[in-house]
Amino acid sequence: MATTATPAPQSTAPQKQGPHFPDQVTGMYILARALKNIGIENVYGLVGIPITEAAYLIQGQGIRFVGFRHEQQAGMAAATEGFLTKKPGVLMTVSSLGFMNGLTATANATVNCYPMIQISGASDPTMVDMNMGTYEQLDQFNTAKPVVKAAFRCSHAKDIPSAVARAYRAAVSGRPGGVYIDMTTPALGEIMDRDEAEKLLYQPVDLYSPVAPNSEAVDRAVEILTSAKRPAILLGKGAAYAQVDDKIKTLIEKYNIPYFPMSMAKGLMPDDGPLSALSCRSTIMKEADVVMIIGARLNWLLSFGKGKWNPAIKFVQLDVDPEEMDVNVPIAAPVVGDMGLALDAILSRMQGKSMAAAPAWLASLQAETKTKAAKFAARIDQTKSLMPMHHWTALGVIKPILAANPDVILINEGANTLDDTRDAISMSLPRHRVDCATWAIMGMGMGSMIGAAVATGKSVVAIEGDSAFGFSGMDFSTACRFKLPVTVVIFNNGGIYNGVGVPLDKTDDPAPTTLDIHARYDKLGEAFGAQTYYVQTPDELSKALTESIASKKPCLIDVQLAADSGKESGHIGYLNPAPLQDITV
Ligand code: ADP
Ligand code: MG
């Protein structure tokens, strides 16, 4: 890989500058001090030239350094810490390929509005610019720029504290996102007087400065919302991120407005609450006359706000980013600003006002919710005794266990494993579900699981498709080394979507979608000293998951499913250019 063997710890220890040159420090030391000074508690990364010593120095500052096996997973961990804490997660990578691997996660963070900072070692830019063929030569700064919110290049040690502070501010301000710092080898190795270096550190004022929406925007929004006959509130992960749970609850409960959450907003209001219209999404799209969107985007996940939506609908949209307004459809009442301040203003403007909503609207959504709930229950019942188990068989077992452990954070990725878990598992607390989100990518599972456990100290359960797990499986070993309270549940149906793909040509090779229905993922966990289980029945699964959560130790459960459980692309098969059965050779 990109990292070359590094010298043994004794020769790389921070004291290198200490005994011999007590009054001098390197850029690496300044970086460690700058991160500490701004309040960074965890750094996720993978060391090698030129950042190994910097990682030791970071640890020396009392910052937790979580060393991964793949940079992408370290980045997913940093992004998840950012989402859960509202403070940027920090990723450290080596130059060239390590940088590129990490950048995948930083780009994904930017798309999902998670604040994070990727700090990457980089070769001397004067040599890169002259194409001199230096070690791991890559113009990382310009490679990162198009996929991040902001980018800085440090060529001098004295610039490091300012780069860190500005990166922090950029990551959390306005729409949060990923920020890149190109930490060049000359800057990392530069020597400064200790006193001079300490003077560079400063406390930035007001690192997150919320901006309030203007009062006309608030008036307009309240006017439209209160006059709605069939209103609904759509909660997105921006609402969860903003940590304004009480304000959202007040708005919904005081004015009796039905709500439906996007997947990572689940639990902001309880999925099973009396105003939850979680299972009435299509009805709301078709029939609501006003939908207030709180921290969500009318992107592909919401049919771009048209087509399936009532053509006469009026959208009220609360978002920190003015450029989000009118993206796919005109927004009748844009409310641009920080979510907390926007909700304060709306709630205060609504004082003494009542909603014009027809009582029949809420009653019909509640009736529909009841019917749908019965349907889901029947589905669990019908699949209960399928052997080998299907997705819903396993989820029927997991559902009550997670309901009894509401403070467990759920990480979820896969195709059918994602869609079915989202539908089956109710959430009752905010910011307790992290999934593959806006890009619907695979390969966030182990990183997000580790980031969630490190950032919150809570227990985490990751429900993973067998394919999804493959992208990040090796980093289960990281969870083991750091002794985290995590449980990985792998739904093995032997393939991408399922394990019954048939090659279109006569070949002994597996079909493109086929993995291994007989794989024993539990053995992989054993290699790293985890508690592991291989389960074939609902009873075995129930026992394994209950024990795993209670143990607060790294556990891995390989759940044997049927190879024909699951369909191509899960719930989004319509996005394929053509269904597989229509492909001709
Ligand atoms: P979902 O996938 O759940 O629909 P998105 O990630 O698409 O959520 O949308 C989240 C939205 O929330 C983004 O448009 C983002 O600008 C907005 N947002 C994020 N943080 C805040 C905040 N603190 N205040 C207001 N809006 C925010
Ligand atoms: Mg699968």
XYZ file of C-alpha atoms and ligand atoms in Angstrom:
613
model
C 0.000 0.000 0.000
C 0.872 3.621 0.091
C 2.563 3.464 3.435
C 6.136 2.316 3.677
C 7.466 0.600 6.781
C 8.175 3.120 9.496
C 10.923 3.015 12.101
C 10.242 1.432 15.474
C 8.463 3.610 18.032
C 11.517 4.239 20.193
C 13.234 6.115 17.376
C 10.115 8.065 16.400
C 8.932 9.123 19.839
C 8.095 12.767 20.412
C 11.035 13.175 22.775
C 13.209 13.317 19.655
C 12.956 17.059 19.884
C 12.906 16.964 23.688
C 16.244 15.882 25.166
C 18.401 17.103 22.321
C 16.704 20.304 21.295
C 14.343 21.219 24.152
C 13.684 24.706 22.831
C 12.770 23.625 19.344
C 9.724 21.903 17.891
C 8.645 20.659 14.476
C 5.587 21.407 12.396
C 4.289 17.983 13.460
C 4.314 19.102 17.080
C 2.577 22.336 16.135
C -0.100 20.322 14.345
C -0.699 18.189 17.436
C -0.879 21.271 19.647
C -3.204 23.063 17.225
C -5.636 20.132 17.175
C -5.599 19.912 20.957
C -5.978 23.666 21.317
C -9.142 23.701 19.211
C -10.734 20.873 21.168
C -10.228 17.839 18.936
C -10.587 14.700 21.055
C -10.213 11.934 18.465
C -8.197 11.536 15.287
C -8.894 8.628 12.931
C -6.197 7.589 10.507
C -3.573 5.282 9.142
C 0.077 6.232 9.494
C 3.131 6.002 7.272
C 5.480 8.507 5.648
C 5.238 11.450 6.367
C 2.723 11.457 9.253
C 3.840 8.672 11.615
C 5.601 10.936 14.108
C 2.737 13.425 13.937
C 0.359 10.667 15.057
C 2.617 9.855 18.022
C 2.709 13.542 18.946
C -1.086 13.764 18.635
C -1.421 10.830 21.026
C 1.113 12.578 23.243
C -1.294 15.497 23.516
C -3.939 13.226 25.031
C -5.940 13.033 21.800
C -7.217 9.527 21.031
C -5.596 8.261 17.831
C -7.686 5.498 16.312
C -5.517 3.643 13.821
C -7.426 1.890 11.038
C -6.614 -0.707 8.376
C -8.029 1.352 5.515
C -8.196 5.127 5.203
C -11.725 5.153 3.782
C -13.014 3.604 6.980
C -11.053 6.043 9.132
C -12.741 8.793 7.122
C -16.202 7.268 7.587
C -15.504 7.234 11.327
C -14.508 10.903 11.293
C -17.621 11.816 9.286
C -19.871 9.900 11.674
C -18.318 11.659 14.656
C -19.059 14.930 12.849
C -22.708 14.020 12.274
C -23.267 12.821 15.837
C -21.452 15.602 17.687
C -21.677 18.723 15.476
C -17.889 19.006 15.812
C -15.643 18.076 12.894
C -14.227 14.574 12.935
C -10.553 14.468 11.932
C -9.011 12.023 9.461
C -5.241 11.720 8.933
C -3.835 10.079 5.855
C -0.486 9.526 4.196
C 0.337 10.886 0.757
C -0.868 9.582 -2.631
C -3.047 6.469 -2.318
C -3.728 6.931 1.394
C -4.905 10.435 0.591
C -7.102 9.148 -2.245
C -8.622 6.384 -0.109
C -9.475 8.911 2.569
C -10.787 11.441 0.076
C -13.617 9.048 -0.802
C -14.951 9.483 2.722
C -14.325 13.234 2.745
C -16.258 13.638 -0.505
C -19.073 11.512 0.916
C -19.091 13.705 4.035
C -19.387 16.822 1.898
C -22.331 15.395 -0.032
C -24.035 14.385 3.216
C -23.313 17.652 5.080
C -21.186 15.977 7.777
C -18.425 18.195 9.169
C -14.972 16.629 8.943
C -11.367 17.586 8.258
C -8.991 15.409 6.279
C -5.369 16.225 7.027
C -3.065 14.478 4.612
C 0.684 14.289 4.443
C 1.821 15.525 1.053
C 5.070 15.675 -0.889
C 6.900 18.960 -1.382
C 4.587 20.945 -3.701
C 7.493 22.701 -5.422
C 8.672 19.283 -6.622
C 5.142 18.109 -7.465
C 4.528 21.255 -9.504
C 7.737 20.703 -11.481
C 6.795 17.043 -12.080
C 10.127 15.906 -10.718
C 8.914 12.413 -9.837
C 9.246 12.833 -6.100
C 8.102 10.229 -3.559
C 4.345 9.577 -3.848
C 3.987 12.546 -6.142
C 0.415 13.768 -6.549
C -1.154 17.198 -6.685
C -3.410 16.346 -3.757
C -4.514 19.901 -3.086
C -6.084 20.326 -6.517
C -7.380 16.757 -6.556
C -9.286 17.369 -3.334
C -10.641 20.822 -4.172
C -13.641 19.885 -6.357
C -15.060 17.429 -3.819
C -14.598 19.334 -0.577
C -16.082 22.456 0.935
C -12.746 24.191 1.473
C -9.082 23.316 1.024
C -5.870 24.702 2.508
C -2.227 23.903 1.811
C 0.354 24.346 4.533
C 3.832 24.911 3.187
C 5.136 26.471 6.402
C 4.863 25.285 9.982
C 3.745 28.738 11.088
C 0.561 28.377 8.987
C -0.613 25.182 10.695
C -2.637 26.647 13.614
C -4.445 29.017 11.293
C -5.162 26.223 8.780
C -6.609 24.017 11.525
C -8.807 26.798 12.927
C -10.028 27.857 9.498
C -10.706 24.247 8.504
C -12.743 23.765 11.660
C -14.775 26.895 10.989
C -15.330 25.930 7.354
C -16.412 22.392 8.279
C -19.129 23.437 10.744
C -20.308 26.781 9.367
C -23.236 27.199 7.008
C -23.872 23.847 5.378
C -21.429 21.492 7.090
C -19.030 19.457 4.977
C -15.612 17.963 4.421
C -12.518 20.173 4.463
C -9.046 19.277 3.264
C -5.656 20.348 4.621
C -2.646 19.494 2.471
C 0.039 19.089 5.120
C 3.252 19.154 3.158
C 6.402 17.374 4.268
C 8.368 20.668 4.412
C 5.756 22.145 6.779
C 5.646 18.995 8.948
C 9.423 18.843 9.230
C 10.115 22.549 9.656
C 11.761 23.443 12.960
C 10.718 26.449 15.020
C 11.521 27.796 18.430
C 9.067 26.387 20.938
C 8.144 29.854 22.255
C 7.447 31.161 18.780
C 5.332 28.088 18.002
C 3.244 28.428 21.163
C 2.532 32.062 20.268
C 0.901 30.897 17.031
C -1.844 29.054 18.901
C -4.976 31.086 19.482
C -8.577 30.562 20.521
C -10.782 31.349 17.512
C -13.854 33.342 18.528
C -17.325 32.003 17.784
C -16.288 28.963 15.718
C -19.897 28.220 14.845
C -21.862 31.385 14.399
C -25.545 30.703 13.720
C -27.302 33.082 11.348
C -31.001 33.883 11.794
C -33.519 33.970 8.919
C -35.120 37.302 8.084
C -38.498 38.098 9.615
C -40.431 38.334 6.313
C -39.335 34.795 5.509
C -40.591 33.643 8.893
C -43.933 35.463 8.471
C -44.408 33.929 5.025
C -43.635 30.435 6.298
C -46.021 30.722 9.243
C -48.775 32.124 7.042
C -48.525 29.191 4.633
C -48.134 26.537 7.325
C -51.033 27.695 9.485
C -53.409 28.029 6.537
C -52.726 24.478 5.315
C -55.609 22.018 5.215
C -53.399 18.961 4.850
C -49.993 19.834 6.333
C -47.041 17.595 7.064
C -43.488 18.016 8.281
C -40.654 16.250 6.518
C -37.643 15.708 8.754
C -34.202 15.215 7.226
C -30.815 14.404 8.648
C -30.023 18.140 8.750
C -32.730 18.402 11.408
C -31.129 15.555 13.353
C -27.668 17.075 12.947
C -28.789 20.497 14.193
C -29.622 19.102 17.672
C -32.802 21.138 18.027
C -34.904 18.166 19.118
C -37.083 20.035 21.636
C -38.009 22.787 19.198
C -39.078 20.259 16.571
C -41.070 18.330 19.145
C -42.802 21.530 20.292
C -43.731 22.553 16.752
C -45.110 19.118 15.922
C -46.927 18.398 19.159
C -48.285 21.852 19.915
C -49.797 22.179 16.432
C -50.613 18.502 15.829
C -48.690 18.260 12.581
C -48.035 14.780 11.172
C -44.369 14.100 10.376
C -42.388 11.694 8.272
C -38.629 11.261 8.598
C -35.910 10.541 6.095
C -33.908 7.501 7.184
C -31.325 9.285 9.338
C -33.951 11.556 10.886
C -35.743 8.512 12.271
C -36.007 8.776 16.044
C -35.935 12.581 16.093
C -39.611 12.080 16.807
C -40.569 8.514 17.731
C -41.328 6.335 14.692
C -44.264 4.852 16.600
C -45.622 8.149 17.989
C -49.274 9.235 17.481
C -48.340 11.909 14.911
C -45.902 9.681 13.010
C -46.851 9.334 9.355
C -43.742 7.319 8.594
C -45.618 4.776 6.499
C -47.800 7.351 4.709
C -45.092 8.837 2.552
C -46.890 8.288 -0.775
C -50.164 9.648 0.577
C -48.434 12.755 1.844
C -46.690 13.254 -1.490
C -49.973 12.901 -3.354
C -52.331 14.731 -1.029
C -50.603 17.172 1.313
C -51.134 20.815 0.391
C -48.239 22.156 2.487
C -45.093 20.312 3.476
C -42.555 21.941 5.741
C -39.127 20.494 4.986
C -36.758 20.676 7.929
C -33.169 19.852 6.979
C -33.832 17.608 3.994
C -33.282 18.016 0.272
C -35.752 17.428 -2.528
C -33.264 15.180 -4.323
C -33.619 11.714 -5.871
C -34.670 10.273 -2.544
C -37.795 12.465 -2.647
C -38.565 12.214 -6.356
C -37.144 15.740 -6.789
C -40.326 17.236 -5.290
C -42.396 16.507 -8.413
C -44.026 13.645 -10.322
C -45.457 11.728 -7.411
C -46.086 14.960 -5.494
C -49.302 16.976 -5.508
C -48.682 19.536 -8.304
C -50.372 22.253 -6.216
C -48.242 21.604 -3.134
C -46.547 24.483 -1.346
C -43.182 23.764 0.208
C -41.884 25.616 3.226
C -38.178 24.807 3.477
C -35.873 25.402 6.428
C -32.236 25.149 5.423
C -28.976 26.818 6.269
C -27.932 26.900 2.625
C -29.658 29.476 0.358
C -28.527 27.531 -2.702
C -30.738 24.632 -1.647
C -33.865 26.680 -2.378
C -35.702 26.096 -5.694
C -33.263 23.321 -6.666
C -35.872 21.130 -8.357
C -39.146 22.902 -7.690
C -39.997 26.442 -6.582
C -40.106 26.790 -2.798
C -43.119 28.841 -1.665
C -41.534 29.852 1.627
C -37.756 29.565 1.888
C -36.456 30.054 5.431
C -32.704 30.353 5.167
C -30.716 30.179 8.350
C -29.633 28.110 11.288
C -32.227 25.516 12.215
C -32.388 26.469 15.875
C -32.865 30.164 15.227
C -35.333 29.475 12.411
C -37.466 27.256 14.625
C -37.314 29.777 17.484
C -38.552 32.495 15.155
C -41.292 30.293 13.697
C -42.482 29.120 17.114
C -42.585 32.634 18.452
C -44.463 33.903 15.369
C -46.969 31.055 15.766
C -47.829 32.003 19.338
C -51.586 32.481 19.599
C -52.201 31.204 16.059
C -54.074 28.044 15.281
C -53.770 25.624 12.407
C -56.462 25.493 9.745
C -55.795 21.788 9.208
C -58.812 19.580 8.659
C -59.086 17.035 11.511
C -59.968 14.384 8.918
C -56.469 14.664 7.430
C -54.703 13.558 10.593
C -57.358 10.910 11.255
C -56.887 9.431 7.777
C -53.098 9.321 8.163
C -53.473 7.654 11.534
C -55.849 5.084 10.058
C -53.423 4.407 7.216
C -50.554 4.062 9.721
C -52.581 1.460 11.604
C -53.276 -0.544 8.445
C -49.623 -0.391 7.384
C -48.447 -1.399 10.867
C -50.717 -4.431 10.686
C -49.246 -5.251 7.269
C -45.675 -5.088 8.580
C -46.632 -7.230 11.570
C -48.215 -9.760 9.227
C -45.064 -9.744 7.113
C -42.940 -10.563 10.141
C -45.452 -13.236 11.107
C -45.511 -14.808 7.641
C -41.726 -14.991 7.397
C -41.260 -16.115 10.995
C -40.770 -19.774 10.267
C -38.945 -19.560 6.931
C -35.868 -21.779 6.938
C -33.244 -20.758 5.964
C -34.233 -17.362 7.333
C -35.150 -14.427 5.088
C -34.355 -10.771 5.784
C -37.699 -10.227 7.496
C -37.346 -13.402 9.566
C -34.118 -12.064 11.033
C -35.469 -8.527 11.399
C -38.504 -9.857 13.256
C -36.058 -11.208 15.846
C -33.854 -8.109 15.970
C -36.736 -5.609 16.247
C -37.811 -6.288 19.850
C -34.200 -6.598 21.030
C -33.302 -3.158 19.682
C -36.594 -1.752 21.014
C -35.504 -2.950 24.454
C -32.128 -1.212 23.948
C -33.193 2.159 22.515
C -29.866 3.865 23.247
C -27.953 1.510 20.943
C -26.804 3.345 17.815
C -27.761 1.504 14.638
C -25.448 1.496 11.623
C -26.986 0.081 8.465
C -25.851 -0.600 4.910
C -26.620 -2.973 2.103
C -29.379 -3.122 -0.503
C -32.222 -5.282 0.825
C -30.525 -5.222 4.231
C -30.719 -1.432 4.185
C -34.264 -1.120 2.880
C -35.792 -3.833 5.020
C -33.986 -2.775 8.197
C -35.074 0.842 7.694
C -38.678 -0.336 7.338
C -38.633 -2.908 10.124
C -36.656 -1.257 12.904
C -38.313 1.658 14.692
C -36.146 4.328 16.245
C -37.131 6.258 19.335
C -34.103 8.488 19.967
C -32.505 11.103 17.685
C -29.129 10.534 16.007
C -29.235 6.799 16.649
C -29.283 5.708 13.025
C -26.450 6.193 10.533
C -26.633 4.649 7.091
C -25.254 4.939 3.574
C -27.306 8.132 3.134
C -27.495 10.468 0.131
C -25.131 8.642 -2.224
C -26.487 5.240 -1.125
C -22.902 3.999 -1.133
C -21.592 0.714 0.199
C -18.529 0.645 2.410
C -19.293 2.860 5.374
C -20.207 0.205 7.910
C -17.160 -0.569 10.033
C -15.875 3.019 9.907
C -19.200 4.539 10.949
C -19.637 1.905 13.620
C -16.230 2.682 15.120
C -16.734 6.454 14.831
C -20.117 6.214 16.555
C -18.705 4.126 19.409
C -15.618 6.321 19.894
C -17.483 9.633 19.637
C -20.368 8.733 21.960
C -19.136 5.876 24.152
C -22.453 4.144 23.407
C -23.059 0.599 22.237
C -23.420 0.216 18.489
C -25.024 -2.468 16.322
C -24.167 -2.563 12.613
C -26.609 -4.461 10.404
C -24.704 -5.251 7.225
C -25.452 -6.985 3.978
C -22.799 -9.593 3.166
C -21.637 -7.557 0.185
C -21.623 -4.281 2.132
C -19.578 -5.869 4.915
C -16.973 -6.942 2.369
C -15.988 -3.353 1.660
C -14.914 -2.616 5.198
C -14.747 -5.993 6.968
C -11.041 -5.833 7.791
C -11.673 -2.812 9.990
C -13.696 -4.981 12.339
C -10.192 -5.714 13.651
C -9.902 -2.020 14.570
C -13.016 -2.307 16.734
C -11.374 -5.326 18.389
C -8.023 -3.592 19.036
C -9.845 -0.657 20.597
C -12.187 -2.967 22.557
C -15.305 -1.108 21.481
C -18.869 -2.083 22.512
C -19.956 -2.997 18.995
C -21.865 -5.852 17.381
C -21.741 -6.580 13.677
C -24.721 -8.498 12.306
C -24.053 -9.844 8.809
C -27.024 -10.901 6.729
C -25.476 -13.517 4.461
C -27.689 -14.224 1.481
C -24.653 -15.083 -0.608
C -24.544 -12.175 -2.960
C -25.004 -8.631 -4.072
C -28.835 -8.350 -3.813
C -29.060 -12.140 -3.474
C -27.139 -15.320 -4.094
C -29.090 -16.806 -6.998
C -27.540 -14.981 -9.962
C -27.039 -17.143 -13.061
C -24.213 -16.340 -15.510
C -25.491 -15.470 -19.003
C -22.725 -17.542 -20.603
C -21.582 -21.113 -19.944
C -18.859 -20.580 -17.364
C -17.723 -22.040 -14.088
C -17.211 -18.543 -12.753
C -19.735 -17.094 -10.348
C -22.313 -14.625 -11.682
C -21.447 -10.927 -11.229
C -23.784 -10.696 -8.246
C -22.748 -13.955 -6.583
C -20.679 -14.020 -3.390
C -20.517 -16.942 -0.987
C -23.621 -18.325 0.701
C -21.423 -20.686 2.732
C -18.933 -18.036 3.861
C -18.289 -18.151 7.608
C -17.831 -14.510 8.461
C -17.776 -15.456 12.145
C -14.343 -17.035 11.620
C -13.065 -13.648 10.524
C -14.149 -12.223 13.862
C -12.452 -15.102 15.651
C -9.139 -14.141 14.080
C -9.233 -10.896 16.041
C -10.436 -12.296 19.348
C -14.066 -11.194 19.082
C -17.007 -13.090 20.504
C -18.581 -14.658 17.418
C -21.728 -16.515 16.461
C -22.962 -18.373 13.407
C -26.759 -18.497 13.564
C -29.284 -20.339 11.428
C -32.490 -19.996 13.438
C -34.440 -17.139 15.012
C -33.749 -18.507 18.485
C -30.009 -18.627 17.882
C -30.066 -15.085 16.534
C -32.078 -13.816 19.473
C -29.665 -15.321 21.980
C -26.587 -14.126 20.093
C -27.741 -10.525 19.746
C -28.972 -10.261 23.331
C -25.673 -11.605 24.658
C -23.612 -9.444 22.318
C -25.251 -6.175 23.307
C -25.036 -7.057 26.992
C -21.326 -7.936 26.722
C -20.321 -4.398 25.629
C -17.471 -6.051 23.731
C -16.730 -6.499 20.014
C -19.012 -9.265 18.707
C -19.794 -10.574 15.242
C -22.900 -12.518 14.267
C -23.001 -14.307 10.919
C -26.694 -14.722 10.092
C -27.372 -17.452 7.560
C -30.116 -16.333 5.175
C -31.606 -18.068 2.164
C -29.809 -17.356 -1.117
C -33.076 -16.250 -2.702
C -33.928 -13.724 -0.019
C -33.638 -10.235 -1.515
C -34.189 -8.690 -4.934
C -31.990 -6.792 -7.342
C -31.167 -3.297 -6.043
C -33.620 -3.644 -3.132
C -36.267 -0.902 -3.233
C -34.498 1.136 -5.916
C -34.437 -1.392 -8.725
C -36.224 1.202 -10.872
C -32.929 3.115 -11.096
C -31.311 0.315 -13.115
C -31.208 1.048 -16.861
C -33.008 -2.278 -17.459
C -34.193 -5.168 -15.307
C -31.830 -8.149 -15.389
C -34.454 -10.465 -16.903
C -34.727 -8.119 -19.927
C -31.003 -8.179 -20.710
C -30.217 -9.998 -23.965
C -26.861 -11.423 -24.954
P -31.869 13.817 4.054
O -30.968 12.897 3.300
O -32.243 13.302 5.393
O -32.976 14.326 3.232
P -30.047 15.865 3.408
O -28.642 15.554 3.773
O -30.463 15.651 2.006
O -30.993 15.106 4.418
O -30.360 17.367 3.764
C -29.876 17.946 4.921
C -30.074 19.434 4.773
O -29.939 20.006 6.068
C -29.036 20.106 3.865
O -29.683 20.808 2.841
C -28.274 21.029 4.815
O -27.933 22.256 4.194
C -29.261 21.245 5.962
N -28.631 21.528 7.239
C -27.620 20.850 7.813
N -27.309 21.400 9.002
C -28.137 22.441 9.208
C -28.315 23.402 10.259
N -27.563 23.383 11.352
N -29.286 24.324 10.118
C -30.064 24.335 9.019
N -29.950 23.465 7.995
C -28.994 22.523 8.082
Mg -26.459 -9.888 0.153
